[in-house]
CSV table of C-alpha atoms in Angstrom, one decimal:
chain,number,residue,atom,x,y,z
A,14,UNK,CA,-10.0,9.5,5.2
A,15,UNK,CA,-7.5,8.2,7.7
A,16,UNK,CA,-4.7,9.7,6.4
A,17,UNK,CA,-1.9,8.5,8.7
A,18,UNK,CA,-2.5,4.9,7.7
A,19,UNK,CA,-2.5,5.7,3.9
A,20,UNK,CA,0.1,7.4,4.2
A,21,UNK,CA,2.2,5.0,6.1
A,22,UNK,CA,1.3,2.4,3.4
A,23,UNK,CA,2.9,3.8,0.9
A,24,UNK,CA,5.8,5.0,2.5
A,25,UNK,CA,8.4,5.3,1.7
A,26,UNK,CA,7.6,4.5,-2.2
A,27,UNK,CA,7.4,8.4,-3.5
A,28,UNK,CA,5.2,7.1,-6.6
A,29,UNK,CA,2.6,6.0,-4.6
A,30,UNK,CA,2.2,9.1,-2.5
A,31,UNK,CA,0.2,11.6,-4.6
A,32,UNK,CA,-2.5,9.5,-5.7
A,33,UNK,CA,-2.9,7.7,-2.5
A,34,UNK,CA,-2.9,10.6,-0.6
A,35,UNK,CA,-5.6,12.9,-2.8
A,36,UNK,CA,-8.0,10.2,-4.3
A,37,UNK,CA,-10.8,10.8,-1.6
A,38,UNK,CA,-10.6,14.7,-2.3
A,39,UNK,CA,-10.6,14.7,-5.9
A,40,UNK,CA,-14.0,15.6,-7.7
A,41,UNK,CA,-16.0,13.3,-9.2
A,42,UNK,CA,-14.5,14.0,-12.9
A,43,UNK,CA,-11.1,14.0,-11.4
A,44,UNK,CA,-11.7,10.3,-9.9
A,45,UNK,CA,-13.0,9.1,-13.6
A,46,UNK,CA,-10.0,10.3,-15.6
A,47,UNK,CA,-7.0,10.9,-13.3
A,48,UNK,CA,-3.9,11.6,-14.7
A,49,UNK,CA,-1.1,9.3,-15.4
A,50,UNK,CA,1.0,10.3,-12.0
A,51,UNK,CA,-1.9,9.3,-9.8
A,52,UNK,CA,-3.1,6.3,-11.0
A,53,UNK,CA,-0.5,4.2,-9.1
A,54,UNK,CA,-1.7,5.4,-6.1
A,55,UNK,CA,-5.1,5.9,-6.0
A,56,UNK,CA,-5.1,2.1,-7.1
A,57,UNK,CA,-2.9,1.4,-3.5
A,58,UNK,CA,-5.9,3.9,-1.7
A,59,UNK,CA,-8.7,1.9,-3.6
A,60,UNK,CA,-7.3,-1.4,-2.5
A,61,UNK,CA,-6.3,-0.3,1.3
A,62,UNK,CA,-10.1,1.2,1.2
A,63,UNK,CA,-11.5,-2.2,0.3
A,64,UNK,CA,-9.0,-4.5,2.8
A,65,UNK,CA,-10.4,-2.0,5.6
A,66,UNK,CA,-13.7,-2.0,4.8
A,67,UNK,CA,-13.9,-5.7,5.0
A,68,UNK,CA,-11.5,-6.6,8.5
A,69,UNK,CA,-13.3,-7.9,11.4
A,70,UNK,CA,-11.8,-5.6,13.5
A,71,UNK,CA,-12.2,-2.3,11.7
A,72,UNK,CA,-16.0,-3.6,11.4
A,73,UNK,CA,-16.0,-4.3,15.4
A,74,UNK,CA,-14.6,-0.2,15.7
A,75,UNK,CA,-17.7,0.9,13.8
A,76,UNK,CA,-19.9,-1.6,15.8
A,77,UNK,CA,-18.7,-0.3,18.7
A,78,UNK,CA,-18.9,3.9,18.1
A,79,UNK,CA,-22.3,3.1,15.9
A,80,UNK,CA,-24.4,4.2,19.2
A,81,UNK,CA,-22.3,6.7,19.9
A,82,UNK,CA,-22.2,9.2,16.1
A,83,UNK,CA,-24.9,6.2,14.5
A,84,UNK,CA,-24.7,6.3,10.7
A,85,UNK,CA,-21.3,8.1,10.7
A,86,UNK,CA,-19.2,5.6,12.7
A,87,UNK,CA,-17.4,4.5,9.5
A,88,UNK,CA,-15.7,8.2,8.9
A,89,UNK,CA,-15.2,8.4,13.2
A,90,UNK,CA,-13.5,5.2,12.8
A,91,UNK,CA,-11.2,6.3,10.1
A,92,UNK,CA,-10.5,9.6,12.0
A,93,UNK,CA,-9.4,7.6,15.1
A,94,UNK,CA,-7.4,4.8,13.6
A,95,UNK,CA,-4.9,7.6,12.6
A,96,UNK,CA,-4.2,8.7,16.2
A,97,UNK,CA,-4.1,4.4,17.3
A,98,UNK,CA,-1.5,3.9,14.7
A,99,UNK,CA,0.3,7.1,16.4
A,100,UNK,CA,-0.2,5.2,19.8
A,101,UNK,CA,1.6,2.6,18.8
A,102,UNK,CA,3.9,4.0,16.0
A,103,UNK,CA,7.0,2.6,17.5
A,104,UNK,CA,6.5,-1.2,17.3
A,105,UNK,CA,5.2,-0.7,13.4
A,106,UNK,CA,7.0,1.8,11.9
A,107,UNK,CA,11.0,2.2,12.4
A,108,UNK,CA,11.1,5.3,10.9
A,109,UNK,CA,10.5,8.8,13.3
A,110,UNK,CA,7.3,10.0,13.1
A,111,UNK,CA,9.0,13.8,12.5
A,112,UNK,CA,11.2,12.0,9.9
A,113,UNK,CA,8.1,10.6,8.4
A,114,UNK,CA,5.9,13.6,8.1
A,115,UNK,CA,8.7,15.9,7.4
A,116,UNK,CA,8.9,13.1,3.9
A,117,UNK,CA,5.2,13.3,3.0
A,118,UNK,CA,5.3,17.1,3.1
A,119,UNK,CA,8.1,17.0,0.4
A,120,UNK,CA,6.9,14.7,-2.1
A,121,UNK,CA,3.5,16.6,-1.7
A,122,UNK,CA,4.8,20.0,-1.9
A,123,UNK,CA,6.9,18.6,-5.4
A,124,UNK,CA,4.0,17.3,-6.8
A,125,UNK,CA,1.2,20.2,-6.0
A,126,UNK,CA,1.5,21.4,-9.6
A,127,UNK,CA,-0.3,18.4,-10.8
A,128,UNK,CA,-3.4,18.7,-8.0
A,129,UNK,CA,-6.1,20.4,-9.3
A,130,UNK,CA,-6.1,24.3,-8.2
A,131,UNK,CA,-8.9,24.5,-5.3
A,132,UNK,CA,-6.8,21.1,-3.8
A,133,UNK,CA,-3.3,23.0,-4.9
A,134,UNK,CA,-4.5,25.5,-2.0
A,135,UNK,CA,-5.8,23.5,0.6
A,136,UNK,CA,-3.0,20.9,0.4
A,137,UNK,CA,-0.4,23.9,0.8
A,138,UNK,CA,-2.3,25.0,4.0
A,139,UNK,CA,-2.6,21.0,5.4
A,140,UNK,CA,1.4,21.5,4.9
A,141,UNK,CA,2.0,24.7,6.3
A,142,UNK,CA,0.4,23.6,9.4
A,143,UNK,CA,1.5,20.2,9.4
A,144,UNK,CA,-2.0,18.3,10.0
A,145,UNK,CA,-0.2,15.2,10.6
A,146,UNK,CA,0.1,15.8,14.1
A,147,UNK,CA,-3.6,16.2,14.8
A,148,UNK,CA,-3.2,12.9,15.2
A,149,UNK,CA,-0.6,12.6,18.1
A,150,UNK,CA,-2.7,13.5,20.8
A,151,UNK,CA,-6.5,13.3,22.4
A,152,UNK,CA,-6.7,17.5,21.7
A,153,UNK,CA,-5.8,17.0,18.1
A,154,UNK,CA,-8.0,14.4,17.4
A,155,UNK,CA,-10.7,16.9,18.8
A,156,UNK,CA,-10.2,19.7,16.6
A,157,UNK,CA,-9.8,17.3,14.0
A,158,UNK,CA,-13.7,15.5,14.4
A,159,UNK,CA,-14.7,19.2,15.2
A,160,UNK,CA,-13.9,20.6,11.7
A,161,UNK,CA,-15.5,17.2,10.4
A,162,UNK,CA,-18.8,18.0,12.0
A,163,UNK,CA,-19.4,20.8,9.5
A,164,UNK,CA,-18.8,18.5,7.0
A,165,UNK,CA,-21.4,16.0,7.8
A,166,UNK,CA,-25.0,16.2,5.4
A,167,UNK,CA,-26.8,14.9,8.4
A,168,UNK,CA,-27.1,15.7,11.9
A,169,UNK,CA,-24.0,14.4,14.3
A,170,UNK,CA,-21.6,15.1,16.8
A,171,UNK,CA,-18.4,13.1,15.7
A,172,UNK,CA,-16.7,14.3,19.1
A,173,UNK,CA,-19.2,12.0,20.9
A,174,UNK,CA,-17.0,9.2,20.5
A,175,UNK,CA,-13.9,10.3,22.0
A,176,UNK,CA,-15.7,9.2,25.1
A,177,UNK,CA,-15.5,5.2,24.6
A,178,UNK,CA,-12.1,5.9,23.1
A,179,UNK,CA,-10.9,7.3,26.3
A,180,UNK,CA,-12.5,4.8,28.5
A,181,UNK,CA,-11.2,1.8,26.2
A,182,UNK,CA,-8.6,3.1,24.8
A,183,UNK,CA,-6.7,-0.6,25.6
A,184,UNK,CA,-9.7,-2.2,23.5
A,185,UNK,CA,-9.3,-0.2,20.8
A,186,UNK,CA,-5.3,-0.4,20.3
A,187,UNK,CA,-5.9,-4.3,20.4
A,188,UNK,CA,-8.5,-4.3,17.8
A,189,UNK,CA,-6.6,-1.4,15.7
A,190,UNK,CA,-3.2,-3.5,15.8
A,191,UNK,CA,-4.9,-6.5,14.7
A,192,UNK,CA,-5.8,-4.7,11.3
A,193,UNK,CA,-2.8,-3.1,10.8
A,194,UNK,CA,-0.3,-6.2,10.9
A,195,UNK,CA,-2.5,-7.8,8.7
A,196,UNK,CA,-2.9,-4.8,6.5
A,197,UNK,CA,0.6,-4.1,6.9
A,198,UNK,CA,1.6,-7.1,5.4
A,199,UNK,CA,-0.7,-7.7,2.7
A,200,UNK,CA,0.1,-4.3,1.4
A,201,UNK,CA,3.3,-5.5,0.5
A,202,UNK,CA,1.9,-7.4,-2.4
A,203,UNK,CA,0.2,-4.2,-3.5
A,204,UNK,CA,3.4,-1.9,-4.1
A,205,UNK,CA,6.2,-2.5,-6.5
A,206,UNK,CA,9.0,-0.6,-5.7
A,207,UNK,CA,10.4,2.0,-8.9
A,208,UNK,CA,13.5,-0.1,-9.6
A,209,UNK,CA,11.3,-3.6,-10.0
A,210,UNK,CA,8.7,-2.5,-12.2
A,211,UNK,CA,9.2,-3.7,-16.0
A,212,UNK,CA,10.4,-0.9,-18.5
């Protein structure tokens, strides 16, 4: 999951956070029947999930790291898109990116209680050592696709593609900044702010 630009999406709505944030770590019986609190935004992470999937530049990332990590350019594409947006965090977001995490972290930490235990833990310990910023530089973004590896069910070296992202790394802010305005400002469709929504 990219979790920078999900994140970013539904900030700074605090409703939308939990859901959006959790949705692609839940279990499977979790996803079926979520509670009431998440449903808001794991519909936001379900319909940012589909918009990516589907943009012609996203899809020219993946065609681009496919002979690189193959079959797993999709996940190294989410992974990187989180350190692009940090690249060029200034001209899309006007809020501080220490300001912003700092935010997240709160509204996560408030709502643990309703995570299920196993994601209570691992959530706390994201916090603690404030994984946002494996996304604000090159080294992060290795340690990051490193711990991914031993996730993978197949074969593959997710690190390989930190190679064309560092020879063309120009190509790739251009491609990822296309998405994101668009994304950016269909999104705004997609959240209702608390003090509009019908009672």
């Amino acid at each position: 999951m990219n979790y920078l630009v999900h994140l970013s999406i539904s900030y700074p709505f605090p409703d939308y956070v939990p859901g959006n944030f959790i949705f692609d770590l839940l279990p499977r019986q979790n996803k079926n029947k979520p509670l009431a609190i998440l449903q808001k935004g794991i519909q936001l992470h379900k319909q940012i999930d589909h918009y990516s999937n589907n943009h012609p530049s996203l899809q020219e990332i993946n065609k681009s790291l496919h002979p690189f990590v193959h079959k797993y350019a999709p996940v190294a594409s989410d992974i990187i898109c989180d350190y692009l947006l940090y690249r060029l965090w200034v001209p899309n977001i006007s809020t501080e990116f220490d300001e912003f995490a700092n935010w997240n972290y709160k509204i996560l930490m408030e709502c643990l209680d309703v995570f299920p235990e196993k994601l209570q833990t691992s959530t706390r310990m994201m916090i603690e050592h404030k994984w946002l910023y494996q996304y604000t530089s090159i080294n992060g973004l290795l340690n990051v696709l490193t711990r991914m590896n031993s996730k993978l069910r197949f074969e593959g070296d997710l690190t390989k593609v930190l190679e064309p992202l560092s020879k063309n790394e120009k190509y790739y802010l251009e491609l990822f900044q296309s998405f994101y305005t668009d994304l950016r400002e269909l999104s705004n469709l997609w959240i209702i702010p608390q003090s509009e929504m019908k009672l």
